[in-house]
PDB file of N, CA and C in Angstrom:
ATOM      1  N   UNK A   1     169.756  53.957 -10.925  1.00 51.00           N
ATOM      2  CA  UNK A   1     170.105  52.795 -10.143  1.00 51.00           C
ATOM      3  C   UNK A   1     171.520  52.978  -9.592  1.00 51.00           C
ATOM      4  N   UNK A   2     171.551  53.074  -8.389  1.00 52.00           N
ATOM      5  CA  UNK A   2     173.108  52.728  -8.128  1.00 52.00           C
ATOM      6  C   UNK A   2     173.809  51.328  -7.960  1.00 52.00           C
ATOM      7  N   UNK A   3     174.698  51.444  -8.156  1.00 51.00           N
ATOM      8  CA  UNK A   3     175.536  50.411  -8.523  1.00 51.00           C
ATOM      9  C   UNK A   3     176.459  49.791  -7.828  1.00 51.00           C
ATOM     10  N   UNK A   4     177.659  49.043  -7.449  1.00 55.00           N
ATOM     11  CA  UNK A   4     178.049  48.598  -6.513  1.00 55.00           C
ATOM     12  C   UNK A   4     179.757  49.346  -6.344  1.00 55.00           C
ATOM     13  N   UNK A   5     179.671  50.397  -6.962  1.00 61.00           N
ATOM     14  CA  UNK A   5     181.202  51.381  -7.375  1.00 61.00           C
ATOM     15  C   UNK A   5     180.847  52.780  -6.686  1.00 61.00           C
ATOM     16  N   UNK A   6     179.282  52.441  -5.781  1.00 70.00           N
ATOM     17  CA  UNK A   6     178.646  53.621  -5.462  1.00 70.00           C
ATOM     18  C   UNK A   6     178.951  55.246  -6.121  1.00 70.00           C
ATOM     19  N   UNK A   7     178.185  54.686  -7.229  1.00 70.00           N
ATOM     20  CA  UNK A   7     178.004  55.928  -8.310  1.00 70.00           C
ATOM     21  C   UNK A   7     176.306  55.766  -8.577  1.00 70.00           C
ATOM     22  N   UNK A   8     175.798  57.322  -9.377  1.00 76.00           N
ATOM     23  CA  UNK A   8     174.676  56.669  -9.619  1.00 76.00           C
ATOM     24  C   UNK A   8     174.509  56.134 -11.531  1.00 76.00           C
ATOM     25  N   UNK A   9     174.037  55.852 -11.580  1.00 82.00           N
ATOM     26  CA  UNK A   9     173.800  55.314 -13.313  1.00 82.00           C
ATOM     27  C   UNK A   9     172.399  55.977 -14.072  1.00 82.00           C
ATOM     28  N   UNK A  10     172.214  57.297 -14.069  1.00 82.00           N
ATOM     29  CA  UNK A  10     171.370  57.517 -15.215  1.00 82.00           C
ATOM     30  C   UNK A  10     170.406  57.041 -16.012  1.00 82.00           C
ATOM     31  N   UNK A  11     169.465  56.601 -15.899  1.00 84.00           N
ATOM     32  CA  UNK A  11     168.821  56.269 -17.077  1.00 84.00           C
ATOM     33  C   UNK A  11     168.428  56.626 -17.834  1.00 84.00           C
ATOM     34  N   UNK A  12     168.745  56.004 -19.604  1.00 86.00           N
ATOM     35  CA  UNK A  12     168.757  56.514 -20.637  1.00 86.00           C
ATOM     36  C   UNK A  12     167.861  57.795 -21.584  1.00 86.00           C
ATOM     37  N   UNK A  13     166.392  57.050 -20.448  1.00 89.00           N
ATOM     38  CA  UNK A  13     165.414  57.811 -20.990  1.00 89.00           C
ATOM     39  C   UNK A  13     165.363  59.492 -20.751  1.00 89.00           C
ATOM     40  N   UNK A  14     166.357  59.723 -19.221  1.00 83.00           N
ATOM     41  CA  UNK A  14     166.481  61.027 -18.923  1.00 83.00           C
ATOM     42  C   UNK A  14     167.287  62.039 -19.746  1.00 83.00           C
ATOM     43  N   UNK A  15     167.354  62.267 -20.930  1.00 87.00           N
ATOM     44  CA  UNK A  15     168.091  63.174 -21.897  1.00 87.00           C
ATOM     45  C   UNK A  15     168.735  64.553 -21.318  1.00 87.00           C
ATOM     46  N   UNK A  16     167.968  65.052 -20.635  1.00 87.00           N
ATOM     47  CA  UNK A  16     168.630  66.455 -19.918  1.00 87.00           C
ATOM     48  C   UNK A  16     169.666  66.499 -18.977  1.00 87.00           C
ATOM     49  N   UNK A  17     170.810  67.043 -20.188  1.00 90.00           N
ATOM     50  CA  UNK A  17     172.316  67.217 -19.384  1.00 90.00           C
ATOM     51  C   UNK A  17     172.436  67.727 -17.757  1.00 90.00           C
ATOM     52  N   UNK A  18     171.503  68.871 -18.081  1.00 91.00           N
ATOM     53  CA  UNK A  18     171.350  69.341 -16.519  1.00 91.00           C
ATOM     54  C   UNK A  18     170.572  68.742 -15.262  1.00 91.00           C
ATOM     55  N   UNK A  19     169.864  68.337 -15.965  1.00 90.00           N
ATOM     56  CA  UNK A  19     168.640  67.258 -14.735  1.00 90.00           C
ATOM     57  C   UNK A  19     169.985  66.035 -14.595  1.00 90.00           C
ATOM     58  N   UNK A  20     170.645  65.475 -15.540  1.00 91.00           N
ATOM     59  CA  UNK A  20     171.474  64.331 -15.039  1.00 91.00           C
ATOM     60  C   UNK A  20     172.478  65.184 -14.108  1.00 91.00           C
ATOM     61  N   UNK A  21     173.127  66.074 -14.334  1.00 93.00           N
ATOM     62  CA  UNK A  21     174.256  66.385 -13.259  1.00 93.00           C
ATOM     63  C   UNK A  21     173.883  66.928 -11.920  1.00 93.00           C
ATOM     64  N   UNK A  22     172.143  67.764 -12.014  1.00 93.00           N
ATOM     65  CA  UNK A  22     171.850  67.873 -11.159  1.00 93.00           C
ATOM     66  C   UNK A  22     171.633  66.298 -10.070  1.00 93.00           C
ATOM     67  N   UNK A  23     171.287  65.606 -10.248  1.00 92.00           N
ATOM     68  CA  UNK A  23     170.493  64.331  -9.795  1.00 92.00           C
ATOM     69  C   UNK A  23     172.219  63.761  -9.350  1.00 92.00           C
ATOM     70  N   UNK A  24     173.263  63.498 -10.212  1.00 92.00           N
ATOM     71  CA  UNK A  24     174.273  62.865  -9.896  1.00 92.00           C
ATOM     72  C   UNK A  24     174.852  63.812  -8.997  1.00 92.00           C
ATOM     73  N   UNK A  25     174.784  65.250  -8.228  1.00 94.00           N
ATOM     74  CA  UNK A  25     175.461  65.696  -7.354  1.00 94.00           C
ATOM     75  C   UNK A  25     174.898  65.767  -6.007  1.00 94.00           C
ATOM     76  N   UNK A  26     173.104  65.486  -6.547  1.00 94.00           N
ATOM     77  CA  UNK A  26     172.517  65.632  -5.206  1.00 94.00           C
ATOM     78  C   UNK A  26     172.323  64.254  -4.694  1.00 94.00           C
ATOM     79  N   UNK A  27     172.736  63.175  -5.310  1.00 91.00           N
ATOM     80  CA  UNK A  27     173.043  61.828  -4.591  1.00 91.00           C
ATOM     81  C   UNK A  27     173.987  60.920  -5.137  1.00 91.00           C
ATOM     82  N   UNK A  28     175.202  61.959  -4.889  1.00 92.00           N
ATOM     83  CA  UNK A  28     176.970  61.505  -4.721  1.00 92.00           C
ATOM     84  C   UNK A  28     176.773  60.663  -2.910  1.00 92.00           C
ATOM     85  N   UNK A  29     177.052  59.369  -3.282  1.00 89.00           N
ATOM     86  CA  UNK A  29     177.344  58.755  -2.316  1.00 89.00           C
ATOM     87  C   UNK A  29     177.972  59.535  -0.941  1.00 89.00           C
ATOM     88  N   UNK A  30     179.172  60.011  -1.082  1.00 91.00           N
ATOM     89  CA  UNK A  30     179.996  60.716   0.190  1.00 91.00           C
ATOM     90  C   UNK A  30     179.322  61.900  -0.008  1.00 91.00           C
ATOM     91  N   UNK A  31     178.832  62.164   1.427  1.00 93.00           N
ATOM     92  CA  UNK A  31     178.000  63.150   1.788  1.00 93.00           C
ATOM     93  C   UNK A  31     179.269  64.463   1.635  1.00 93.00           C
ATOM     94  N   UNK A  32     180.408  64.174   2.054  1.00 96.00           N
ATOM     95  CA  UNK A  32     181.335  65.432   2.345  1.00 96.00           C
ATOM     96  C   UNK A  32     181.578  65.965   0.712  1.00 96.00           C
ATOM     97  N   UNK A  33     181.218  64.994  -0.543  1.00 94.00           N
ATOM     98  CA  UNK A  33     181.266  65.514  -1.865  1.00 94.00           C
ATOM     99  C   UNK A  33     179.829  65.801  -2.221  1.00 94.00           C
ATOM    100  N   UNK A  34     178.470  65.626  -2.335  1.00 96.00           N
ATOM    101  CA  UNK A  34     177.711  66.030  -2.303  1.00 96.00           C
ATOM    102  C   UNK A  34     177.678  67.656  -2.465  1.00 96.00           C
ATOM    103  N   UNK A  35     176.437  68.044  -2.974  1.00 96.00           N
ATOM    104  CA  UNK A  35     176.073  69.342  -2.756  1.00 96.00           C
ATOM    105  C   UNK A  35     175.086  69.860  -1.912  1.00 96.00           C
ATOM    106  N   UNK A  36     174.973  70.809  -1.540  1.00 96.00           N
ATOM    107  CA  UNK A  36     174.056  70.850  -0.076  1.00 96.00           C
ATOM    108  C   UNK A  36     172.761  71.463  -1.012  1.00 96.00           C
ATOM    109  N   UNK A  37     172.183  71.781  -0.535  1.00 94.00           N
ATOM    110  CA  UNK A  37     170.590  72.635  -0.880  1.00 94.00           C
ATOM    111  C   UNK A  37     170.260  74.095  -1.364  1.00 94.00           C
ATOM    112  N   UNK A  38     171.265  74.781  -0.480  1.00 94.00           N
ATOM    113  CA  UNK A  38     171.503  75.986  -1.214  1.00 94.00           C
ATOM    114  C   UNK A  38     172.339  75.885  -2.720  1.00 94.00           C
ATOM    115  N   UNK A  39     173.745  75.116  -2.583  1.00 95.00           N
ATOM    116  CA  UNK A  39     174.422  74.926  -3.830  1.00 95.00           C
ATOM    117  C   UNK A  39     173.124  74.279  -4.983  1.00 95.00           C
ATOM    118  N   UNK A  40     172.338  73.479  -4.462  1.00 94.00           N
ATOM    119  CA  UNK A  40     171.951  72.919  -5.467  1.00 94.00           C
ATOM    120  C   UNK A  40     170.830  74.000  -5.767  1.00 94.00           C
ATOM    121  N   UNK A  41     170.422  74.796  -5.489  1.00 92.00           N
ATOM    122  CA  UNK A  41     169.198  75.689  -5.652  1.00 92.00           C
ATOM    123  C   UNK A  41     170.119  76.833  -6.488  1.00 92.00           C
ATOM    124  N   UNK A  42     171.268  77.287  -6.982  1.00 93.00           N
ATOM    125  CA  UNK A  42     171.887  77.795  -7.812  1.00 93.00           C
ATOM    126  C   UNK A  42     172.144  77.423  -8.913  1.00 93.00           C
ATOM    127  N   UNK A  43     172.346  75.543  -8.852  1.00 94.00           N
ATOM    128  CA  UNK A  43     172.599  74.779  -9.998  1.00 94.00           C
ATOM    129  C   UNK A  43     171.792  75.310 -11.622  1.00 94.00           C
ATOM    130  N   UNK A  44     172.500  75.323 -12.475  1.00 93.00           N
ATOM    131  CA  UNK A  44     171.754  75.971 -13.917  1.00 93.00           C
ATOM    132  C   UNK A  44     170.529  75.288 -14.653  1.00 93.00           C
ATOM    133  N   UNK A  45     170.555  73.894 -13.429  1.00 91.00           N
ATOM    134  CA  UNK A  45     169.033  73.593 -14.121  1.00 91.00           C
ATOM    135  C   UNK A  45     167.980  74.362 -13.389  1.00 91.00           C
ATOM    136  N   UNK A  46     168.077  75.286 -12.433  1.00 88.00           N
ATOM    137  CA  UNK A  46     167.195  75.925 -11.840  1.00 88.00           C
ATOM    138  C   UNK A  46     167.395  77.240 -12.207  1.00 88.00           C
ATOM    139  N   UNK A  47     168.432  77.545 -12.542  1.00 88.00           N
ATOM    140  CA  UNK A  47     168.596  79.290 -12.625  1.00 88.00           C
ATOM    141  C   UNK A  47     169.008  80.042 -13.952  1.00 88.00           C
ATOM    142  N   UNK A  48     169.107  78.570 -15.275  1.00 87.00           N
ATOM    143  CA  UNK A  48     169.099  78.376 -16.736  1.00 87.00           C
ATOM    144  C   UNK A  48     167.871  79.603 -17.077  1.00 87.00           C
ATOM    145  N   UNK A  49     168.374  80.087 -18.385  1.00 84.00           N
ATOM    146  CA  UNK A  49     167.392  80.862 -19.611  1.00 84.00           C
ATOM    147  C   UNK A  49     165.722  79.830 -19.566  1.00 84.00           C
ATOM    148  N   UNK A  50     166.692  78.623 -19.843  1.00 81.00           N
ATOM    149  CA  UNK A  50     165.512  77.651 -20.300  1.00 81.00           C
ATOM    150  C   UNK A  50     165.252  77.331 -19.138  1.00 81.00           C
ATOM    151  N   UNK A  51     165.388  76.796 -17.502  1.00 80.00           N
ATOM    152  CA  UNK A  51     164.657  76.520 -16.816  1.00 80.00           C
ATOM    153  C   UNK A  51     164.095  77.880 -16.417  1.00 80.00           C
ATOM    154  N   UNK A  52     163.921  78.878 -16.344  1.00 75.00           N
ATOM    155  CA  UNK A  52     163.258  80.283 -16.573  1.00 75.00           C
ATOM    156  C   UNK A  52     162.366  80.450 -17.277  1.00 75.00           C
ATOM    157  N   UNK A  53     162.279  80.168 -18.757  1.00 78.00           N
ATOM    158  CA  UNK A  53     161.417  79.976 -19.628  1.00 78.00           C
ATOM    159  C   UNK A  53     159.980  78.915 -19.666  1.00 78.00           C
ATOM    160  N   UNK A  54     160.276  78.023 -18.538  1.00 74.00           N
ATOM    161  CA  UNK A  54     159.656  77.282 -18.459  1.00 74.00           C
ATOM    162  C   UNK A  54     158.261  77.695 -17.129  1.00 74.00           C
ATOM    163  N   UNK A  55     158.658  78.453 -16.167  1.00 74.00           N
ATOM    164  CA  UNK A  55     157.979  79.270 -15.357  1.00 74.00           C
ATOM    165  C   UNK A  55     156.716  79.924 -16.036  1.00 74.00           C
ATOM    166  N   UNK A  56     155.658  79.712 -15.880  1.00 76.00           N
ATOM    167  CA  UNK A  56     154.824  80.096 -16.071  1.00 76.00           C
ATOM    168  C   UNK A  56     154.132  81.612 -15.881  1.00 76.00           C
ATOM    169  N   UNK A  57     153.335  82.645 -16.384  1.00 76.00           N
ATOM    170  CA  UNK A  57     153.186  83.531 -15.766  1.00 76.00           C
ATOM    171  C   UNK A  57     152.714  83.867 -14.296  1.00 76.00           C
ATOM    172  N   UNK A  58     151.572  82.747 -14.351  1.00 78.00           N
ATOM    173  CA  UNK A  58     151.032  82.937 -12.609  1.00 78.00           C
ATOM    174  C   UNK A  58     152.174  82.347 -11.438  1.00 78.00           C
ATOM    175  N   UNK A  59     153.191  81.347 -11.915  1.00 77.00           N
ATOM    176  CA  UNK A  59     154.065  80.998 -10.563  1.00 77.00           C
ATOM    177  C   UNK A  59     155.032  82.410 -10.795  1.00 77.00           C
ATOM    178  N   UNK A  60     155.778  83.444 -11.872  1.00 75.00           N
ATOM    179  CA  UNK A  60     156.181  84.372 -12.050  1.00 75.00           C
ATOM    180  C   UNK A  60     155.441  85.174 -10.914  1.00 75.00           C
ATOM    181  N   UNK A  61     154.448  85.791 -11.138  1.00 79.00           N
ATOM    182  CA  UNK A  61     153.715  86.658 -10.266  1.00 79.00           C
ATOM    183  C   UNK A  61     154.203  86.215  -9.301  1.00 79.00           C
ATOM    184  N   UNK A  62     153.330  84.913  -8.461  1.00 80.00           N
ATOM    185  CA  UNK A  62     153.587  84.501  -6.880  1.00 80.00           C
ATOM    186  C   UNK A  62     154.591  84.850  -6.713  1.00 80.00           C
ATOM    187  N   UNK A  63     156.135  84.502  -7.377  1.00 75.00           N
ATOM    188  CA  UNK A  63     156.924  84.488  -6.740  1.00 75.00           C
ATOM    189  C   UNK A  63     157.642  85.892  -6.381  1.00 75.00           C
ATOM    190  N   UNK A  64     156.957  86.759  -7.583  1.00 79.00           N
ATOM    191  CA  UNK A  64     157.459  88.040  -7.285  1.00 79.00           C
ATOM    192  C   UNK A  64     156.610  88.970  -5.703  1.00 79.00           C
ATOM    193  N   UNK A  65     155.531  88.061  -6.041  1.00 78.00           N
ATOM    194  CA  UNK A  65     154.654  88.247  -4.762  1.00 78.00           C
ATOM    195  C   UNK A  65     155.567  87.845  -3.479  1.00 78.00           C
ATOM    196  N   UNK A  66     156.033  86.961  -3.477  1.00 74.00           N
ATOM    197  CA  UNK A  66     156.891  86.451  -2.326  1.00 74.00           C
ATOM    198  C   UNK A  66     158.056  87.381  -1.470  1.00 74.00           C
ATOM    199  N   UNK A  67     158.527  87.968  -2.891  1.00 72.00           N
ATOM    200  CA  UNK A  67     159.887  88.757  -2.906  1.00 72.00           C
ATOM    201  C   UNK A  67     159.420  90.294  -2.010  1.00 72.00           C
ATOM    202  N   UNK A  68     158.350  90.463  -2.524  1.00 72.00           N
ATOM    203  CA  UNK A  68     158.038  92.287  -1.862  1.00 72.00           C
ATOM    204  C   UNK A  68     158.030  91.632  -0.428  1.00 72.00           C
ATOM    205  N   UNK A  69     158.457  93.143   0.352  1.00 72.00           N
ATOM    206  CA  UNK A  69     158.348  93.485   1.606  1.00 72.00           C
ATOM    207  C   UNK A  69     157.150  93.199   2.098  1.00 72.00           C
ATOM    208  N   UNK A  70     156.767  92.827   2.984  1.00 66.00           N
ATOM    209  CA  UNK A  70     155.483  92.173   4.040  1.00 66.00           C
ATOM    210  C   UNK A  70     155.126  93.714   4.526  1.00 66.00           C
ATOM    211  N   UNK A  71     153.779  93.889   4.149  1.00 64.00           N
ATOM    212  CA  UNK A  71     153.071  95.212   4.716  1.00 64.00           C
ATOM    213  C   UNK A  71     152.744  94.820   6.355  1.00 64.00           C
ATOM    214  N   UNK A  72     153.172  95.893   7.189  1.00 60.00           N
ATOM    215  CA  UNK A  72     152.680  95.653   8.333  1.00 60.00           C
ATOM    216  C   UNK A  72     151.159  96.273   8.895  1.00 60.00           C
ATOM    217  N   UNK A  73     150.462  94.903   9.468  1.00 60.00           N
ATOM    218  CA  UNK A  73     149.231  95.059   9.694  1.00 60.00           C
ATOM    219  C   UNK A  73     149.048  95.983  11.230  1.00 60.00           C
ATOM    220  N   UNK A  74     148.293  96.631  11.307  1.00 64.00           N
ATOM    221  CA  UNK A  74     147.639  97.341  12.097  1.00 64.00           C
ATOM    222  C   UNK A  74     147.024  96.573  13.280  1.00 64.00           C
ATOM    223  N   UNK A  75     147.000  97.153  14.624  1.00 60.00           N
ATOM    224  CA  UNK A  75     146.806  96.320  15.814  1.00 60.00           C
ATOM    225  C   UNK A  75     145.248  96.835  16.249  1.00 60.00           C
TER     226      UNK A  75
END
């Protein structure tokens, strides 16, 4: 909920340090303090041991699927 000090306020039930700081940087009121999309796609709740661990084997694959070079098709 934000509040009238335009901050945001957490709720209690969300326990994860990183999901809260993520969430409080990607909707910091002043856009010029904010974090943009790339910054936030580095943030350690995405690039953490444990948010790693949590990746499954088949989205693992895809994504390594993603990463290889694009074979070029024949005309």
């Amino acid at each position: 909920m934000i509040t009238q000090l335009n901050r945001i306020e957490i709720p209690s039930e969300i326990k994860d340090n990183l999901l809260c700081d993520i969430l409080t940087k990607l909707l910091e009121f002043d856009p010029n303090k904010r974090i943009t999309a790339a910054e936030a796609l580095q943030h350690p709740y995405f690039t953490s041991p444990e948010a790693n661990a949590d990746i499954s084997k088949e989205q693992q694959d895809l994504a390594s699927l993603a990463e290889e070079p694009k074979i070029k098709q024949r005309k």
